[in-house]
mmCIF file of C-alpha atoms in Angstrom:
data_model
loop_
_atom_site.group_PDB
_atom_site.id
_atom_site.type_symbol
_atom_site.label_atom_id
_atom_site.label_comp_id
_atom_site.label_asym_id
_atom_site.label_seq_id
_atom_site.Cartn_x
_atom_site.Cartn_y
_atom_site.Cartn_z
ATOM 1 C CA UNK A 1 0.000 0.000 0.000
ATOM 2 C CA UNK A 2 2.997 2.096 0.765
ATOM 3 C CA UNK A 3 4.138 1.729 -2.818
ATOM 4 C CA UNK A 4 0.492 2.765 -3.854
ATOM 5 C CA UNK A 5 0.082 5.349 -2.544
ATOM 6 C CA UNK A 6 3.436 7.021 -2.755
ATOM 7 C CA UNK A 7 2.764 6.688 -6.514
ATOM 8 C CA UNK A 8 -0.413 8.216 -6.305
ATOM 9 C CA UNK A 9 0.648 11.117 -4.367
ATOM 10 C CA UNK A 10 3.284 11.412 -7.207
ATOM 11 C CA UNK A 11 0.871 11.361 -9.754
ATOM 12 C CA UNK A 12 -1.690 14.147 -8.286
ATOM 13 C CA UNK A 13 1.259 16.714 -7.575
ATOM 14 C CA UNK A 14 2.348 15.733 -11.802
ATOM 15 C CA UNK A 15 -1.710 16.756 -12.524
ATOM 16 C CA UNK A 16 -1.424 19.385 -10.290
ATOM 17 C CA UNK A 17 1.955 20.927 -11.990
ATOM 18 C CA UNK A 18 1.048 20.677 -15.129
ATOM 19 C CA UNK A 19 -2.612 22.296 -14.686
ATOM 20 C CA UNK A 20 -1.294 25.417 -12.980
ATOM 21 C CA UNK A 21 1.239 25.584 -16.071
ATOM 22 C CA UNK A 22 -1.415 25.539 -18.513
ATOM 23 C CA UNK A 23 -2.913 28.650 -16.861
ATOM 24 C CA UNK A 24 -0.156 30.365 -15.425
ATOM 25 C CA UNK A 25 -0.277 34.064 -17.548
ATOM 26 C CA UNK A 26 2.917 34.863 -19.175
ATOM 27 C CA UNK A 27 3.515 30.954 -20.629
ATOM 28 C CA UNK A 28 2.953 28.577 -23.489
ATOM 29 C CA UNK A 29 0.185 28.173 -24.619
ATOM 30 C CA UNK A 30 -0.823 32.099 -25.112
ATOM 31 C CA UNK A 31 -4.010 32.049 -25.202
ATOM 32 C CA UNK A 32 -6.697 33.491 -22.758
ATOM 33 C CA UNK A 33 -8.370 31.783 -20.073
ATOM 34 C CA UNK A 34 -11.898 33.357 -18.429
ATOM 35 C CA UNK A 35 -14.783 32.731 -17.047
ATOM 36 C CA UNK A 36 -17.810 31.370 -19.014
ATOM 37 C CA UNK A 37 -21.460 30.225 -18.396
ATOM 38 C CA UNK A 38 -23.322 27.600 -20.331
ATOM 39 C CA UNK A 39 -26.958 28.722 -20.739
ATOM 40 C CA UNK A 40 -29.707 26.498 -19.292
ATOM 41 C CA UNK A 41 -30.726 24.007 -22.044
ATOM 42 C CA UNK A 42 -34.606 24.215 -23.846
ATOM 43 C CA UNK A 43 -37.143 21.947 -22.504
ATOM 44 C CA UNK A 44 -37.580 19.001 -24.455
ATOM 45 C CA UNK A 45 -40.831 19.093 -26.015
ATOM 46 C CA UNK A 46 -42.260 19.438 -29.737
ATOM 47 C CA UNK A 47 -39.560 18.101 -31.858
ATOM 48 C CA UNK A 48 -36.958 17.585 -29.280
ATOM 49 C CA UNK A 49 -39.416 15.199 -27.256
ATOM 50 C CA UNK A 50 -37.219 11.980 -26.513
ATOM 51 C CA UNK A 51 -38.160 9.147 -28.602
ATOM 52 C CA UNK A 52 -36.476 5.860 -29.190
ATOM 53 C CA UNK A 53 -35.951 5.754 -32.458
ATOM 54 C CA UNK A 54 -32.462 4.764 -32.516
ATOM 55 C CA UNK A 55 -33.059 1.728 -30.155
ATOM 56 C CA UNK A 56 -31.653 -1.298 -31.661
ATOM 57 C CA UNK A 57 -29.591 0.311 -34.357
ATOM 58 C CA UNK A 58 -27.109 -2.218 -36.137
ATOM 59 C CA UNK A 59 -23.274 -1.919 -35.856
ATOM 60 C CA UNK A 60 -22.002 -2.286 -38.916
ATOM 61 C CA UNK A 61 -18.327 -2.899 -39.842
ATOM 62 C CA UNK A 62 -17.197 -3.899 -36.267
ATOM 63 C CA UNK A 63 -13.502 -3.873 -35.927
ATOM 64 C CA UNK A 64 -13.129 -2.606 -39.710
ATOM 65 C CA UNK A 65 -13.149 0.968 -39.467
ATOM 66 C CA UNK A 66 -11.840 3.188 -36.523
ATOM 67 C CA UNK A 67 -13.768 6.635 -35.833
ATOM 68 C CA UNK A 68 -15.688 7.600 -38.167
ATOM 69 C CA UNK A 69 -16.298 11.374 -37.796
ATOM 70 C CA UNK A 70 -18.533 12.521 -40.946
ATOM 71 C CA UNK A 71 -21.081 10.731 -43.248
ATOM 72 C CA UNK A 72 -22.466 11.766 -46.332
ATOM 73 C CA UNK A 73 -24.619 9.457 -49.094
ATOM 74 C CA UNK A 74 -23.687 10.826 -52.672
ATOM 75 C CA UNK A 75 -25.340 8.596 -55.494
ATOM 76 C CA UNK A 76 -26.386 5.850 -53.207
ATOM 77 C CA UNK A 77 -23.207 5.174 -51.815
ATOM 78 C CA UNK A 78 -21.848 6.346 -48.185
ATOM 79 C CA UNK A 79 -18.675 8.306 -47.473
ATOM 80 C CA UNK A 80 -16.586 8.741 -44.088
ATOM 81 C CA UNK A 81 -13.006 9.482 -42.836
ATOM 82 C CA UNK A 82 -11.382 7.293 -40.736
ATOM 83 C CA UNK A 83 -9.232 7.234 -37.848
ATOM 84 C CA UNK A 84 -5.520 6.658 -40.132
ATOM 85 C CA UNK A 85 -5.919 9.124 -42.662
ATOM 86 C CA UNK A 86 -8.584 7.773 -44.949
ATOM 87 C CA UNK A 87 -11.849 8.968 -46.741
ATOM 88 C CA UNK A 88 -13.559 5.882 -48.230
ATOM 89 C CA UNK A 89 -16.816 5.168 -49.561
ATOM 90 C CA UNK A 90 -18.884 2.017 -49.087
ATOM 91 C CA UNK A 91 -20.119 0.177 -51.533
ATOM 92 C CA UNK A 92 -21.837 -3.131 -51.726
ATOM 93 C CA UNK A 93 -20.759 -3.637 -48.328
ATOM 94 C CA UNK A 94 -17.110 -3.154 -49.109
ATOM 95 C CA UNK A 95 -15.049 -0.269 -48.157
ATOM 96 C CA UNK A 96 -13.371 1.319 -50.430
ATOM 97 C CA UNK A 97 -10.592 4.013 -49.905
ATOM 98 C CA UNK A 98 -10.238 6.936 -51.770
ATOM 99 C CA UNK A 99 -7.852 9.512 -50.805
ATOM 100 C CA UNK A 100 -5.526 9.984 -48.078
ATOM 101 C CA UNK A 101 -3.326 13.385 -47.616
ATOM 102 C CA UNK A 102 -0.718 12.385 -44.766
ATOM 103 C CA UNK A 103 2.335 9.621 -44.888
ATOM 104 C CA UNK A 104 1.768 6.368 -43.909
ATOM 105 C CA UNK A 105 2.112 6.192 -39.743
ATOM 106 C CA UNK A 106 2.368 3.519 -37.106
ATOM 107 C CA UNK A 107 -1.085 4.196 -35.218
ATOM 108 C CA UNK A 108 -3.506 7.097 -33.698
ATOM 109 C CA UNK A 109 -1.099 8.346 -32.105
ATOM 110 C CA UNK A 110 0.765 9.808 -35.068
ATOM 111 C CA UNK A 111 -1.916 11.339 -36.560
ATOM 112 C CA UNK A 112 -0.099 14.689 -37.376
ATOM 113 C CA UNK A 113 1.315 12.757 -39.840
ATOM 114 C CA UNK A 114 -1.156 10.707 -41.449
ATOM 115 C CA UNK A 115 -3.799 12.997 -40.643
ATOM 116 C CA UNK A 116 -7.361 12.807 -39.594
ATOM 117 C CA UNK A 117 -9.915 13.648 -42.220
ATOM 118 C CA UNK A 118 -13.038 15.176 -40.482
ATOM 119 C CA UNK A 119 -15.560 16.944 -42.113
ATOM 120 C CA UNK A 120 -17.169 16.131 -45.737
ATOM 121 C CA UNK A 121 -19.066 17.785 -48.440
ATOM 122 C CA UNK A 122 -20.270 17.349 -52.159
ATOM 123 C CA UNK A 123 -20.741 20.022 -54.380
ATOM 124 C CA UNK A 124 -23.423 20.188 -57.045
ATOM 125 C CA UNK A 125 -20.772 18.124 -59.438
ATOM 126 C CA UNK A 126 -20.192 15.777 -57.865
ATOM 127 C CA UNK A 127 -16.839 16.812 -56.582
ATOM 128 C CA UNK A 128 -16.092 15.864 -52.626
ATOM 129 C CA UNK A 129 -14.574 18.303 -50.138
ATOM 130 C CA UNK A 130 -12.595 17.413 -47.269
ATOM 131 C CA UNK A 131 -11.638 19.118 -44.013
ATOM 132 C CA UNK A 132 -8.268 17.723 -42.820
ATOM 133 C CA UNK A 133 -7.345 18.655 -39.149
ATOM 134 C CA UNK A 134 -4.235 18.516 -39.656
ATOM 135 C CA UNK A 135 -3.455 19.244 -43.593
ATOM 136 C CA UNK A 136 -5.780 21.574 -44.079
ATOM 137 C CA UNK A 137 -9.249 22.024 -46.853
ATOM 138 C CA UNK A 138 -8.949 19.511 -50.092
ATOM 139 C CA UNK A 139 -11.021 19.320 -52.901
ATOM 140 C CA UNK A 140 -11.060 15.865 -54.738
ATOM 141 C CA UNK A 141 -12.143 13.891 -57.386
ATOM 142 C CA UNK A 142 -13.988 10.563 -55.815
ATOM 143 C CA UNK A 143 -13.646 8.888 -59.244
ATOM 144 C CA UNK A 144 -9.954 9.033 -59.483
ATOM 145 C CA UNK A 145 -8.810 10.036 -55.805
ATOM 146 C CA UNK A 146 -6.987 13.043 -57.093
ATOM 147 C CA UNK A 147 -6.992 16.283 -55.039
ATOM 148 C CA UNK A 148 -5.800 19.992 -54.888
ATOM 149 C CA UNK A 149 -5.684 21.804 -52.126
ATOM 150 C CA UNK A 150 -7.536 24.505 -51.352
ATOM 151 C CA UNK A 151 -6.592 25.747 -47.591
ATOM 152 C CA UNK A 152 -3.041 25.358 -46.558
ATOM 153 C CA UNK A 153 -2.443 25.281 -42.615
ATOM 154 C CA UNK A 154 0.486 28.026 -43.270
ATOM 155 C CA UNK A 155 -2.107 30.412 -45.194
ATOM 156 C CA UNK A 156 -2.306 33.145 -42.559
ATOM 157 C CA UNK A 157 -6.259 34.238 -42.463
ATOM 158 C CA UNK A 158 -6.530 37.911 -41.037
ATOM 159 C CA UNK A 159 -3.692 37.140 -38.995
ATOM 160 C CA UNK A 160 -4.235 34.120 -37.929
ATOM 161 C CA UNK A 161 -2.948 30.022 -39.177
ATOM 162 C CA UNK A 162 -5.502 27.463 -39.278
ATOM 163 C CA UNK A 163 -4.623 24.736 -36.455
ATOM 164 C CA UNK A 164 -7.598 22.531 -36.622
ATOM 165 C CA UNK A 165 -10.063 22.618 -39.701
ATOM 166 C CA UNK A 166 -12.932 20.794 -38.508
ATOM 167 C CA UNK A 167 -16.504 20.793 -40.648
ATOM 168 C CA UNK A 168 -17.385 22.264 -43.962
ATOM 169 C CA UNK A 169 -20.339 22.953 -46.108
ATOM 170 C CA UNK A 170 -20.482 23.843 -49.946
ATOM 171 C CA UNK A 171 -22.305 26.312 -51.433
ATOM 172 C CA UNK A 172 -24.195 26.499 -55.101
ATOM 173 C CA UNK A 173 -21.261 28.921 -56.414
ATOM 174 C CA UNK A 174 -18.619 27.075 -54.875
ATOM 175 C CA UNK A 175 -17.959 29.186 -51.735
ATOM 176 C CA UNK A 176 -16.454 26.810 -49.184
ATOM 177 C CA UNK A 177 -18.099 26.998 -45.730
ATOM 178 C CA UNK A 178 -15.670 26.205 -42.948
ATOM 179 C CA UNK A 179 -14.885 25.678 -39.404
ATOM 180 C CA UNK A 180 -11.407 26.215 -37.492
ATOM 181 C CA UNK A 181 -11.944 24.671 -34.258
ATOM 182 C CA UNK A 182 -9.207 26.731 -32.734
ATOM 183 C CA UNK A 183 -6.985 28.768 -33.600
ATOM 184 C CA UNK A 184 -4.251 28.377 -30.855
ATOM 185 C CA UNK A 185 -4.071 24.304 -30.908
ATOM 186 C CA UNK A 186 -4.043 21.523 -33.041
ATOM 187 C CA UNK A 187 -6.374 18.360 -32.455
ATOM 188 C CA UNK A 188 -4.193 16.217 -30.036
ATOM 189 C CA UNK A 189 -4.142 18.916 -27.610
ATOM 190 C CA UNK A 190 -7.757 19.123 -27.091
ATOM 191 C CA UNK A 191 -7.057 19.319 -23.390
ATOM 192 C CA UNK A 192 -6.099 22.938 -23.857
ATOM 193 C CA UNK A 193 -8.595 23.444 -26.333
ATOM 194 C CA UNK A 194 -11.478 23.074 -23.623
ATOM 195 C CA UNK A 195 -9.889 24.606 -20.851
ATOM 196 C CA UNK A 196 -8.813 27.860 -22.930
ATOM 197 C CA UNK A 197 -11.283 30.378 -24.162
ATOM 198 C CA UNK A 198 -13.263 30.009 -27.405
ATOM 199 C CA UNK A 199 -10.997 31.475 -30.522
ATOM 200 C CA UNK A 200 -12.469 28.899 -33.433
ATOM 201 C CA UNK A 201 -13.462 30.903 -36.601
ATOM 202 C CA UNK A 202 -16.488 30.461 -39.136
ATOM 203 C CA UNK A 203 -14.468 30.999 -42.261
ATOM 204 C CA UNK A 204 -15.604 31.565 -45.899
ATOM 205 C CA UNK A 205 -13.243 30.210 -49.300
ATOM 206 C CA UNK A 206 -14.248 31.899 -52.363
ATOM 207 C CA UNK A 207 -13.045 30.166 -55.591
ATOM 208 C CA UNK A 208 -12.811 32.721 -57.477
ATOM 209 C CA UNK A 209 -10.376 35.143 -55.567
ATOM 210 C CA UNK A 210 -8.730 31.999 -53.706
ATOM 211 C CA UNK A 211 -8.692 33.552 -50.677
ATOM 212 C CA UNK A 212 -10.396 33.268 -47.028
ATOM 213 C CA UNK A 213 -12.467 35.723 -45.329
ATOM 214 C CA UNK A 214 -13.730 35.245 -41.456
ATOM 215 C CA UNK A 215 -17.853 35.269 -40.852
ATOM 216 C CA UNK A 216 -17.182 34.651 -37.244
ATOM 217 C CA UNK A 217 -14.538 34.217 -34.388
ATOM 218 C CA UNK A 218 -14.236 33.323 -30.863
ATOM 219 C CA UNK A 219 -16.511 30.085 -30.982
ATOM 220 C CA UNK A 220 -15.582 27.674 -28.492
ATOM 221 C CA UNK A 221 -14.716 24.675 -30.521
ATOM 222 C CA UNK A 222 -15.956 25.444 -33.852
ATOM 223 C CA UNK A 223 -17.295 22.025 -35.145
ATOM 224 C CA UNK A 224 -19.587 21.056 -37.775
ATOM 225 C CA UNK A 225 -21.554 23.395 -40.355
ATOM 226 C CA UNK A 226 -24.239 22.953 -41.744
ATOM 227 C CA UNK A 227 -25.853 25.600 -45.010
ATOM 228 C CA UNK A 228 -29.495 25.533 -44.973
ATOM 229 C CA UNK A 229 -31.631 24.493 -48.569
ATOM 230 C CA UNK A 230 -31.978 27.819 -49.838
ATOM 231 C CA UNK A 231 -28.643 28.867 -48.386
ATOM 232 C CA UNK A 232 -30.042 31.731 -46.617
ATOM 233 C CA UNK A 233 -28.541 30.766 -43.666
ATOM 234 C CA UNK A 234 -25.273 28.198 -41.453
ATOM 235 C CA UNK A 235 -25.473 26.643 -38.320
ATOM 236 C CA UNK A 236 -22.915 25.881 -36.706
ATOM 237 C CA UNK A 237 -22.118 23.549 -33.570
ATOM 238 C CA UNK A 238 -19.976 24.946 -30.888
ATOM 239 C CA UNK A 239 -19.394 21.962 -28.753
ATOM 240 C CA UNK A 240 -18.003 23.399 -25.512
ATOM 241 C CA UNK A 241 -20.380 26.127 -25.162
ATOM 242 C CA UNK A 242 -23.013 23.007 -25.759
ATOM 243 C CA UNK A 243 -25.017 25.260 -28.261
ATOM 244 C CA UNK A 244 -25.996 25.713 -31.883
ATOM 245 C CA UNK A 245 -25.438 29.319 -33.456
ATOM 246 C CA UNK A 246 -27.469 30.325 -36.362
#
């Protein structure tokens, strides 16, 4: 028990260390840490009644495919990215990979170099856009696997480098709808990413110019997007703040 405890001890004052050193002013990471309230959440009625309709849902590829983040059906067939790097697409109950944009790695934990694909979208052609967190925004062909990027993660964007490009949404003219889940940390240390305040961005691509313009900043953990039918409107999830913004 002696043993177990000593251990222990050592562990808590490690914790303890290296949580006053994420917040101590003056040190790496710079980024600001406050106070902030989560509002009280809607009642559930009308549409957000609980219902079971997910009860009994059917696991499919069990042990094939490792955290899939996004899923989109284009022409009957489904698309996700992977934990490893990949985008594939299912088909006929095969999977099917399609594009990767890091180096081949030895597991999760390298991810900065294979990368982890995240968000997804299709354009009215047909042509599939991916949000890499850490490669940055691609746009590729899913009939040949061939991409160009469109969002490096050493364009600076009114001052500021991508460091986690999250969900995305494509518009009828092209524009690229995107979220930068932070702007001070890159996916593996989420830890900070939570206990720091909000600076993900709402961003804009225009193909035309090629460039970036920010719709909106300071969102605590900038996640998916979503463009309403008649595009009049995004919503966007910001997952710490446990809210939607319209």
């Amino acid at each position: 028990m002696g043993i177990l405890t000593t251990a222990l001890s050592i562990i808590s004052k490690i914790a303890l260390f290296l949580l006053l050193l994420a917040v101590v002013p003056g040190l790496p990471p710079y980024v600001e840490f406050e106070a902030f309230s989560i509002a009280p959440s809607v009642p559930l009625e009308g549409y957000l009644t609980l219902n079971s309709r997910l009860n009994g849902a059917e696991r499919l590829f069990k042990g094939q495919i490792h955290g899939p983040e996004d899923l989109k059906v284009h022409n009957g067939q489904l698309y996700t990215t992977l934990h490893g790097g990949h985008v594939v697409r299912i088909v006929n109950d095969k999977i099917e990979p399609i594009v990767k944009f890091g180096q081949q790695c030895e597991g999760f934990h390298e991810e900065d170099l294979c990368g982890r694909p995240l968000g997804l979208a299709f354009d009215k052609n047909g042509m599939l856009y991916v949000a890499d967190a850490y490669f940055g925004i691609f746009k590729v062909d899913p009939s040949t696997g061939k991409s160009v990027k469109l969002v490096s993660m050493n364009d600076t964007i009114e001052g500021k480098k991508p460091r986690l490009p999250n969900g995305i949404a494509v518009g009828s003219d092209g524009s690229v709808y995107w979220t930068d889940s932070s702007t001070s940390h890159s996916l593996h240390d989420g830890l900070f990413i939570t206990l720091a305040s909000g600076n993900g961005r709402l961003l804009k691509y225009s193909p035309s110019t090629k460039s970036n313009t920010v719709l909106l900043d300071k969102i605590h953990f900038a996640n998916g997007v979503a463009l309403s039918d008649d595009e009049s409107f995004l919503v966007i999830c910001e997952t710490i703040s446990h809210r939607l913004l319209r």
